[in-house]
Coordinates of C-alpha atoms and ligand atoms in Angstrom, one line a residue:
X1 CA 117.1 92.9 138.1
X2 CA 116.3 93.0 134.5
X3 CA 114.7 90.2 133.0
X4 CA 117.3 89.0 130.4
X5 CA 114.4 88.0 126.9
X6 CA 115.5 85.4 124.2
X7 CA 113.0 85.4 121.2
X8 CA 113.0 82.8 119.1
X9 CA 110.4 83.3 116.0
X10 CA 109.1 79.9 114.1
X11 CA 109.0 80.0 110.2
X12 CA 109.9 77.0 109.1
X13 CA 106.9 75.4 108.4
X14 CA 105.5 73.6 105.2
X15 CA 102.4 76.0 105.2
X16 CA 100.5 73.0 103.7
X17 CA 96.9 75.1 103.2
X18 CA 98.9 77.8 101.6
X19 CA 99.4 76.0 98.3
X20 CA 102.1 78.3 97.8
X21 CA 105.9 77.4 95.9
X22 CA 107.1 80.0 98.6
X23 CA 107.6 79.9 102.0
X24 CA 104.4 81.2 103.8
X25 CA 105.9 83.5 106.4
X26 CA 107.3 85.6 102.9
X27 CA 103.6 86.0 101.8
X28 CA 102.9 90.1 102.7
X29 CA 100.0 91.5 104.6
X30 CA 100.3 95.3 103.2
X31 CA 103.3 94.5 101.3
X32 CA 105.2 93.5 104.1
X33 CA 106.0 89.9 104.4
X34 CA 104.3 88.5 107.5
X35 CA 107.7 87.4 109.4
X36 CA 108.9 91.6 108.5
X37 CA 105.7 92.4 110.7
X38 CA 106.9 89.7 113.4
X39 CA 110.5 90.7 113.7
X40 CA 109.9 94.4 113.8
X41 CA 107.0 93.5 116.8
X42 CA 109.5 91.5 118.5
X43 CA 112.1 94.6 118.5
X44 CA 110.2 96.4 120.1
X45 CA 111.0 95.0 123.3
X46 CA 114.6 94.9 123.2
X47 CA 115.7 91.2 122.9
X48 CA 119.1 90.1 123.9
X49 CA 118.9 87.7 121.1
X50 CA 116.1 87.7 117.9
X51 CA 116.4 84.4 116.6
X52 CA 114.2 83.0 113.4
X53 CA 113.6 79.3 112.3
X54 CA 113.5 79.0 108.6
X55 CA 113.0 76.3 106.3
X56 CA 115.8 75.1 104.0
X57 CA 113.4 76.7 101.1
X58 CA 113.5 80.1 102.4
X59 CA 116.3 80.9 100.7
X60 CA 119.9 82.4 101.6
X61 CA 119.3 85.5 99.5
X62 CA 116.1 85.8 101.5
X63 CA 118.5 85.2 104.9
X64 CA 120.8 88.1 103.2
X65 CA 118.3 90.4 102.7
X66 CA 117.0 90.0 106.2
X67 CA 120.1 90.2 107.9
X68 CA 120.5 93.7 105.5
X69 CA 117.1 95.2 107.2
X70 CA 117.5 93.9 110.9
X71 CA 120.6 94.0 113.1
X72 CA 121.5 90.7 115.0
X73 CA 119.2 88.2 113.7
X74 CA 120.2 85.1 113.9
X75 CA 118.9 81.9 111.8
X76 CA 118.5 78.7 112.4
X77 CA 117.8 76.3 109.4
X78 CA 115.2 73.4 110.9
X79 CA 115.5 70.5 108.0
X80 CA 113.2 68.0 109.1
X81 CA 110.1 69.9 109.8
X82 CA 109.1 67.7 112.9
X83 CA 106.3 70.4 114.7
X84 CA 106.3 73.4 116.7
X85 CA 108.4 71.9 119.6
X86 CA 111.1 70.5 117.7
X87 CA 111.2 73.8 115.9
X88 CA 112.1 75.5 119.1
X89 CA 114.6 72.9 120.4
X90 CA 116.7 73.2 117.1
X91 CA 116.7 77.0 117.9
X92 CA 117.9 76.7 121.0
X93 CA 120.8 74.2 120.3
X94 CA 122.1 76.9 117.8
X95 CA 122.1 79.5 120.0
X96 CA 124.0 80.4 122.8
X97 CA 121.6 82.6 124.7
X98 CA 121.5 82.1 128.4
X99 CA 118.2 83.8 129.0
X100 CA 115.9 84.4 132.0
X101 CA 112.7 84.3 129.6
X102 CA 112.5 82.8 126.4
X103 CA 109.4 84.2 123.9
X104 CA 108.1 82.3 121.3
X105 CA 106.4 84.1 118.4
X106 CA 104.7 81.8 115.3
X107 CA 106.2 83.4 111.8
X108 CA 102.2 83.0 110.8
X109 CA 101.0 85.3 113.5
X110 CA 102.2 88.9 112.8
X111 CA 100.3 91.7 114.5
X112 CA 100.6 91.2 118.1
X113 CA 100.1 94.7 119.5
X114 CA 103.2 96.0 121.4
X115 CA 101.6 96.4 125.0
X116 CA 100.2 92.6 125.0
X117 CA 103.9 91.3 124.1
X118 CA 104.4 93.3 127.1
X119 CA 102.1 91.7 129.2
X120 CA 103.1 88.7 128.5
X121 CA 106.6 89.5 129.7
X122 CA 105.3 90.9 132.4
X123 CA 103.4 87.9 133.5
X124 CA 105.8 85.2 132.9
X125 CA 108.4 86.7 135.6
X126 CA 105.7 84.9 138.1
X127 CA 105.2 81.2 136.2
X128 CA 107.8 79.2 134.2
X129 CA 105.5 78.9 131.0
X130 CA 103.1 81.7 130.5
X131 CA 100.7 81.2 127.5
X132 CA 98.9 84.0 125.2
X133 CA 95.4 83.2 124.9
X134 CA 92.2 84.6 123.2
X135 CA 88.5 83.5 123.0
X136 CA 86.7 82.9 119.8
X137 CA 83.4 82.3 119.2
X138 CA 85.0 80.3 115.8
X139 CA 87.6 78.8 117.2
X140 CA 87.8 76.1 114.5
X141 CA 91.4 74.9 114.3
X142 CA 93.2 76.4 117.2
X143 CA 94.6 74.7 119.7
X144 CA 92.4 74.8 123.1
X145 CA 93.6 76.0 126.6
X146 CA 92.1 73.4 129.5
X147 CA 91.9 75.3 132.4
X148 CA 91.2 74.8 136.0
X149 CA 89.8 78.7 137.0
X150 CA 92.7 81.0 136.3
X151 CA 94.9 77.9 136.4
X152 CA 96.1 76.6 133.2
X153 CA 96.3 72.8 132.5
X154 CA 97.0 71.9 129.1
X155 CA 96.5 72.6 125.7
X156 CA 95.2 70.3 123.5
X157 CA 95.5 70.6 119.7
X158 CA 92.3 70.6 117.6
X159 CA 93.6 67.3 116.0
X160 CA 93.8 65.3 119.4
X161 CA 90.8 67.0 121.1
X162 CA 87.6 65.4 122.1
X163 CA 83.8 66.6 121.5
X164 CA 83.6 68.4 124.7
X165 CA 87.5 69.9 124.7
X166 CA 86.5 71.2 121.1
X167 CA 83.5 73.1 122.4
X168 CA 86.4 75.2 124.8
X169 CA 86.7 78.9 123.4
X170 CA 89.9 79.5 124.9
X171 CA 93.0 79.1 122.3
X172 CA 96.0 79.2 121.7
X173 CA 97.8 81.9 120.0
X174 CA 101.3 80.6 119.9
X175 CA 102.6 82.7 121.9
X176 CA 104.6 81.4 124.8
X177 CA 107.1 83.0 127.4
X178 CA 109.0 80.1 129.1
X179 CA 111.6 80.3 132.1
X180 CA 114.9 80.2 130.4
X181 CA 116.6 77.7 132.5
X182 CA 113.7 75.1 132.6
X183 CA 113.0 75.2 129.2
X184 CA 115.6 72.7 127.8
X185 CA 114.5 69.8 130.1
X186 CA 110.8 70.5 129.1
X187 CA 111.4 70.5 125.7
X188 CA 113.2 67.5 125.8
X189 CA 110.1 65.5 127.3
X190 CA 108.1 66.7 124.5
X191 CA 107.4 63.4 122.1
X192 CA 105.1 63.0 119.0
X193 CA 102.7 60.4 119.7
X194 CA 99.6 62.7 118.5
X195 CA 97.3 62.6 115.4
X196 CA 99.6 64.5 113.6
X197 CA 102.7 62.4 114.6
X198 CA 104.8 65.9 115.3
X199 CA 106.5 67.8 118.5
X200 CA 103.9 69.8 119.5
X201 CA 105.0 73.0 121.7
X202 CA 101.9 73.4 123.3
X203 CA 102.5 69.6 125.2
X204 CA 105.2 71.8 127.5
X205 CA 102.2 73.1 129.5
X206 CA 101.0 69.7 130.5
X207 CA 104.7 68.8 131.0
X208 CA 105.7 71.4 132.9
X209 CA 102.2 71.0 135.3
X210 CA 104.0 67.3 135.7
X211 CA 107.0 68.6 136.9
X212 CA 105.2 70.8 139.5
X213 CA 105.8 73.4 137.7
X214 CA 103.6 77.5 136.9
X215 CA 102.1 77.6 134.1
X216 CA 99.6 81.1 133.3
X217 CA 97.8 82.4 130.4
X218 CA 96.9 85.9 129.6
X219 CA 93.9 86.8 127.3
X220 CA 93.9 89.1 124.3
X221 CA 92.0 90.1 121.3
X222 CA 91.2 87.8 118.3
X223 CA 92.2 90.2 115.4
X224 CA 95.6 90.6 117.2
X225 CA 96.6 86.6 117.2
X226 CA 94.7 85.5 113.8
X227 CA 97.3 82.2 112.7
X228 CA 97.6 82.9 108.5
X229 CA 97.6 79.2 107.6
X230 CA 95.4 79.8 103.8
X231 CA 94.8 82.7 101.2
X232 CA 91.5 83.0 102.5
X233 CA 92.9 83.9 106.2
X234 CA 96.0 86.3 104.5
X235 CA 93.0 87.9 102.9
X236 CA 91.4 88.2 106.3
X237 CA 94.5 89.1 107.7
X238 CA 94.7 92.0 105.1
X239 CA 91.5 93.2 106.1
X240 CA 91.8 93.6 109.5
X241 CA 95.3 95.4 108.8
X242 CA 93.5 98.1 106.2
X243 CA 91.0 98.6 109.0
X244 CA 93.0 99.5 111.6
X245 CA 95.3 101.8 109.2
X246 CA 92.3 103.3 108.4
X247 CA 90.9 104.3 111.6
X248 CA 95.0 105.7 112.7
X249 CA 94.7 107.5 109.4
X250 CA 91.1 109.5 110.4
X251 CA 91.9 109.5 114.1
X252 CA 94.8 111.5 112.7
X253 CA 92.7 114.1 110.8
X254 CA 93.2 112.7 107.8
X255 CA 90.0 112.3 105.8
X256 CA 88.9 109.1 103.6
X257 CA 85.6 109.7 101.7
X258 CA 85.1 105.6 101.9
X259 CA 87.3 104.3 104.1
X260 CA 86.9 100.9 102.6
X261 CA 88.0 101.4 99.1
X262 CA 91.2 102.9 100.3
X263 CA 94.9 100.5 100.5
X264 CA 97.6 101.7 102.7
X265 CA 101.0 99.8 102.5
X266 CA 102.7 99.4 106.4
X267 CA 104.2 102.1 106.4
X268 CA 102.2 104.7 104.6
X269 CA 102.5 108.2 105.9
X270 CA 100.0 111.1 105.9
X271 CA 99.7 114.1 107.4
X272 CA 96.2 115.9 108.6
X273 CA 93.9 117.5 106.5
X274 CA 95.2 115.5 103.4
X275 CA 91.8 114.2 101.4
X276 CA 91.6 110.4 100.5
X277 CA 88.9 110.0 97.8
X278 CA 87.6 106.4 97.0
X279 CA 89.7 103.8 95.4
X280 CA 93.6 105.1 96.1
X281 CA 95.8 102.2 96.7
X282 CA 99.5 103.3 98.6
X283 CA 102.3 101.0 97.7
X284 CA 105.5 101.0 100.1
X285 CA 107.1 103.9 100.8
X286 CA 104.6 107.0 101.0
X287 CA 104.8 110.1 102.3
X288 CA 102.5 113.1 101.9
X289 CA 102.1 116.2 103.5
X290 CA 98.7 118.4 105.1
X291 CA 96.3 119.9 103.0
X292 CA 96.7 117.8 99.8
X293 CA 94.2 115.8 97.8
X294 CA 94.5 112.6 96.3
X295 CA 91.3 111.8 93.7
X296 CA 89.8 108.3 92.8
X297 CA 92.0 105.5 91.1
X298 CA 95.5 106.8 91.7
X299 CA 98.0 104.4 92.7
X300 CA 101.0 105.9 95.1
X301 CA 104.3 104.1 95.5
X302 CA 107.7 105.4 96.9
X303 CA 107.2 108.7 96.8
X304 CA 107.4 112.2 98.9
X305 CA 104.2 114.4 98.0
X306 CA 104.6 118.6 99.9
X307 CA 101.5 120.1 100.9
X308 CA 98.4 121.4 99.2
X309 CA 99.3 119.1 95.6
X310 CA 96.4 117.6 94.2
X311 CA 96.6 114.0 92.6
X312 CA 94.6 112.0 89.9
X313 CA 92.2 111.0 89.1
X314 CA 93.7 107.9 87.6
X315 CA 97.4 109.3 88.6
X316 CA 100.2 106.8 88.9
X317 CA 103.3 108.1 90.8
X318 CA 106.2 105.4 90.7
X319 CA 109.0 105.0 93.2
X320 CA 111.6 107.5 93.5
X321 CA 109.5 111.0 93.3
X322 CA 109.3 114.0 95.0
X323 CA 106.6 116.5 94.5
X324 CA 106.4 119.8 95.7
X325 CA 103.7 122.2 97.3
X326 CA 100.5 123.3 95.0
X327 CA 101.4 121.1 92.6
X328 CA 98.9 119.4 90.1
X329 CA 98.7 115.9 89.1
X330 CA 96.1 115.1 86.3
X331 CA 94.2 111.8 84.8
X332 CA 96.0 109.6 82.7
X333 CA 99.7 111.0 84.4
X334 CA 102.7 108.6 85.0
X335 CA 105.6 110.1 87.1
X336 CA 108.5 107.6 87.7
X337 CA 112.1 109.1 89.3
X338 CA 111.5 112.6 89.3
X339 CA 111.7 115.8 91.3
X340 CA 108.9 118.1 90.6
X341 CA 108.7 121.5 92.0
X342 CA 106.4 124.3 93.1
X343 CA 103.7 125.1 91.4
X344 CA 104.1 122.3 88.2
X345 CA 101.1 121.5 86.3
X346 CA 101.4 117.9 84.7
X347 CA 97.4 117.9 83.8
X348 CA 97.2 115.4 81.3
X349 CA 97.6 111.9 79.9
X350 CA 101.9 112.1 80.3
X351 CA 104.8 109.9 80.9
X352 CA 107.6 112.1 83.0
X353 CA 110.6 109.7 84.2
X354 CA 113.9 110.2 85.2
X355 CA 113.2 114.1 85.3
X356 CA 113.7 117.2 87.3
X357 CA 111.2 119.9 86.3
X358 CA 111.6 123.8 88.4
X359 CA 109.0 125.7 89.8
X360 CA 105.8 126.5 87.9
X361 CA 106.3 125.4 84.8
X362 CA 103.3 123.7 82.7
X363 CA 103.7 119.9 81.0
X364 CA 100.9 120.3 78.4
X365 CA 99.2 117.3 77.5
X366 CA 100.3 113.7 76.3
X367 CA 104.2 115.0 77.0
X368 CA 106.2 111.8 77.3
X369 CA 109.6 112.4 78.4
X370 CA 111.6 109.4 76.1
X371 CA 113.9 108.5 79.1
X372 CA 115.3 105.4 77.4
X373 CA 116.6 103.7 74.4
X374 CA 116.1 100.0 75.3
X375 CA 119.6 99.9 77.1
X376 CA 119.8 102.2 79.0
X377 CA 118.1 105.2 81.1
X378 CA 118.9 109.5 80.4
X379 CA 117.7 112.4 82.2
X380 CA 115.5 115.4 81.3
X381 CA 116.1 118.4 83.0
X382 CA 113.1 121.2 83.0
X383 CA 114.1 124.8 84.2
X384 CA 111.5 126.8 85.9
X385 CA 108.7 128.4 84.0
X386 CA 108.9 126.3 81.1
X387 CA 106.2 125.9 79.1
X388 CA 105.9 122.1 77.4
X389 CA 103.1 122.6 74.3
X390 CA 100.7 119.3 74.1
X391 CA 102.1 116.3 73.0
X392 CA 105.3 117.0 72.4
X393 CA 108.4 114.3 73.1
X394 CA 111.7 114.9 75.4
X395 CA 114.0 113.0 74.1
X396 CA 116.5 112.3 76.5
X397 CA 119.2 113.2 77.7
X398 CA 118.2 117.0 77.1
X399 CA 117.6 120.1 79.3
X400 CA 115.1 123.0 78.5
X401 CA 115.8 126.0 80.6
X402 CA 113.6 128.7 82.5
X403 CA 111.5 130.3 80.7
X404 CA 111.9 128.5 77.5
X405 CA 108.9 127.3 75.5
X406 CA 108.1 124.0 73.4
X407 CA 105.6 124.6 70.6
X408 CA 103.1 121.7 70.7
X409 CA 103.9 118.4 68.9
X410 CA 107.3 119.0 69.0
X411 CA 110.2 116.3 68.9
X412 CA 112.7 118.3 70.9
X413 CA 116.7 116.5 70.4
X414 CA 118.5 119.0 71.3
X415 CA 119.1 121.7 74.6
X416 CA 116.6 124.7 74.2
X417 CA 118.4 127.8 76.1
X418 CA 116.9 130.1 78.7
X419 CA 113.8 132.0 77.4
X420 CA 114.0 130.4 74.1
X421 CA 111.0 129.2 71.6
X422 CA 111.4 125.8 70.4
X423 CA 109.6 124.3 67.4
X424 CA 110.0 121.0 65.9
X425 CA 107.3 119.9 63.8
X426 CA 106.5 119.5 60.0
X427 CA 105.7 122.7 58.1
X428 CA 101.9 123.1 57.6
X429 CA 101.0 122.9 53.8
X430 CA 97.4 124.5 52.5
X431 CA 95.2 123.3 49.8
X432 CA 92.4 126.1 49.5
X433 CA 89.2 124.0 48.2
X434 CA 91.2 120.5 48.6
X435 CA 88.4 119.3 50.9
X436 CA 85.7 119.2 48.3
X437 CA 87.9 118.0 45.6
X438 CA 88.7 115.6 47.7
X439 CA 84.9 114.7 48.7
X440 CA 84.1 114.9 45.2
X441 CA 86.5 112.4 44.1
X442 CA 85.7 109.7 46.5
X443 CA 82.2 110.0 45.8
X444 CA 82.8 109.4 42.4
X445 CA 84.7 106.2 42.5
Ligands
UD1_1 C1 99.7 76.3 116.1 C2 99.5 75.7 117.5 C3 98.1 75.9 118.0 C4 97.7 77.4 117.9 C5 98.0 78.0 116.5 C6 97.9 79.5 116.6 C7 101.1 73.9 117.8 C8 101.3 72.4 117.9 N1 99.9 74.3 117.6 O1 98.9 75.5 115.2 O2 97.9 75.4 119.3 O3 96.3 77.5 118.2 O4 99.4 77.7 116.1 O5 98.0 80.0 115.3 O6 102.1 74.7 118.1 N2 106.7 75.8 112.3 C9 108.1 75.6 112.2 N3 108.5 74.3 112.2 C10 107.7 73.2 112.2 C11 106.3 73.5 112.3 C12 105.8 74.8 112.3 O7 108.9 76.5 112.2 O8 108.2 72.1 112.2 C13 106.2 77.2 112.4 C14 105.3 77.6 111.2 O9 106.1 78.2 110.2 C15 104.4 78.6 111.9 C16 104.3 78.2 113.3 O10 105.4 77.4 113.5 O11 104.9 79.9 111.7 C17 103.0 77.5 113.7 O12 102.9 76.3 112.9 P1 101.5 75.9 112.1 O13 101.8 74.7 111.4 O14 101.0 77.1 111.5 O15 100.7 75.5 113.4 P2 99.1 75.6 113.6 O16 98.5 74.4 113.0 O17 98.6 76.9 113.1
MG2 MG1 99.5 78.4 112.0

């Protein structure tokens, strides 16, 4: 029979430590926010129902955009913020799922590996509430598991625990799976007389034991069930993220000359044999092909880079661009919007947005494409084999054709035609000897 799964994540909580005006489950771990990682985790096992507590403060345009990304979620707004427990019994009286296991995933928990979700699953077809534990040698705050051997007996919260229950390594990640038609009775024993005067989930263990009920835990690693609570763990929590994309990244052939100064977003893509040097940061939306190089202090977002390109130093590449194969990137180069082609050389201190440029063609230095007027936004369009003399401005909207030619420093207006020579500068005048007048003079005043 297959095991019918209700997940139900929690995010609706104050996130006290946070010291944050937003909610903390919004706050991004590689620039995406920490519930994103959680829901697209708890997809992968194929819920019958994904449903999210959120606080009143999370916003409805957050909701809508949420809803947008992820089919069938379901929300459930939790008011009076009254602990973990109560948290899951307001989920559950807005929903209609009859499941045979329902999962609980904490909003503040986001990188539970696929396989121990799995396990978990797995496990809690045996025992009515089946708990995801890890051991710490820190285990500061966590709640601890008291166990009997393999037999679980309670958890006690760090708040409520003795000296000797504190010493316990064994804790809590948040994780539950409980059996779906006992879980509504045990949720309705839970009460709040506790140091911290909330509805604490983890009392369902010790309630359910009462009842003569299974109750299991299963062990996984630390890094996979850190609880974000403060800055200082998001910051942690980032760097056990970059670390792991890192080592997917070499273990895919991709080389980082020091791994550690290097920032991938979630969902940065690279292909083998492209060279990381130090310092790159990837924002969202990244894609680049084998064989291509990206040099110290460039910053990626958005964008679709072909094979055998080369990039920076001190390159910025903004959403929305595409660059072909062999194509060359310099220092002090801004690309926003643009399709690039074959072969382009931008080498040099330049501003190309809202652009297409063909095949081999050469942007000389400090070209600035003047894509907008303070309203609104125009395009250039660059044939193939054009040849852009140094710092010269685009003024857009305006297309140069192949083979056409800007003389350097010009202010091009106007469409320069196929194979044509463009100049658009201020004639040169000549003095012959007007240097050392001029010395002269200023000497002698
Ligand atoms: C909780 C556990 C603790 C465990 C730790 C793991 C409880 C009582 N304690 O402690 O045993 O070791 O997580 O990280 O469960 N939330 C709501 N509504 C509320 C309260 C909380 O939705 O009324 C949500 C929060 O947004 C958060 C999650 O539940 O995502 C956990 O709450 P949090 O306050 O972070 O609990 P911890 O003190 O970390
Ligand atoms: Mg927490």
């Amino acid at each position: 029979m297959t095991q019918k799964i209700s997940i139900i994540i929690l995010g609706a909580g104050k996130g006290t430590r946070m010291k944050s005006n937003k909610s903390k489950v919004l706050h991004k771990i590689a620039g995406l926010s920490m519930i994103e990682h959680v829901i697209s985790g708890a997809l992968n096992l194929n819920p019958n129902e994904l449903s999210i507590v959120i606080s009143d403060e999370m916003g409805v345009d957050v909701q809508r955009d949420l809803k947008k990304k992820y089919n069938n979620l379901y929300f459930t707004i939790q008011k009076d913020r009254l602990g973990t427990g109560h948290a899951v019994r307001v989920a559950i009286e807005n929903s209609k799922v009859n499941s045979d296991t329902c999962l609980i995933l904490y909003g503040d928990t986001p990188f539970i590996e696929k396989e121990t979700l799995r396990n978990i699953i797995d496990d809690s077809r045996e025992s009515d509430v089946s708990v995801l534990a890890f051991e710490s040698e820190d285990p500061s705050s966590y709640g601890r598991l008291i166990v009997d051997g393999q037999k679980l007996e309670k958890i006690v919260e760090f708040k409520d625990a003795n000296k000797k229950q504190r010493e316990v390594k064994l804790c809590n990640s948040g994780v539950m799976a409980i059996n779906g038609s006992k879980i509504n009775n045990l949720l309705a024993r839970i009460n709040n007389n506790n140091a911290s005067k909330e509805f604490y989930l983890t009392d369902i263990v010790a309630i359910a034991k009462m009842e003569g009920l299974k109750c299991s835990f299963i062990k996984c690693n630390e890094d996979e069930v850190l609880g974000i609570n403060s800055r200082l763990q998001l910051a942690e929590a980032e760097k056990i993220f970059q670390d792991k994309k890192r080592q997917e990244m070499m273990n895919n052939g991709v080389t980082l000359v020091d791994p550690n100064s290097v920032h991938f977003s979630f969902d940065t893509k690279i292909e083998n044999d492209v060279v990381i040097h130090p310092n790159v940061v990837f924002g969202a939306g990244v894609e680049i092909d084998s064989g291509t190089e990206v040099k110290s202090f460039s910053h990626i977002e958005g964008a679709k880079i072909a094979k055998n390109t080369i990039i920076g130093p001190f390159a910025r590449i903004r959403p929305g661009v595409e660059l072909g194969e062999n194509v060359k990137i310099g220092n002090f180069v801004e690309i926003k919007k643009s399709k690039i082609a074959n072969g382009v050389k931008i080498n040099h201190l330049s501003y190309i947005g809202d652009t297409n440029i063909g095949s081999e063609s050469n942007i000389g230095a400090g070209t600035i494409t003047c894509n907008y007027n303070g309203y609104n936004k125009f395009q250039t369009n660059i044939g193939s084999n054009v040849f852009i003399g140094s710092n010269s401005a685009l003024v857009a909207p305006v297309n140069i054709s192949d083979n056409a030619m800007i003389a350097a420093g010009s202010v091009i207006t106007k469409d320069v035609p196929e194979g044509s020579l463009a100049i658009s500068r201020s004639k040169q005048t000549l003095i012959k000897g007007g240097s050392l007048t001029f010395k002269n003079k200023a000497k002698n005043t």
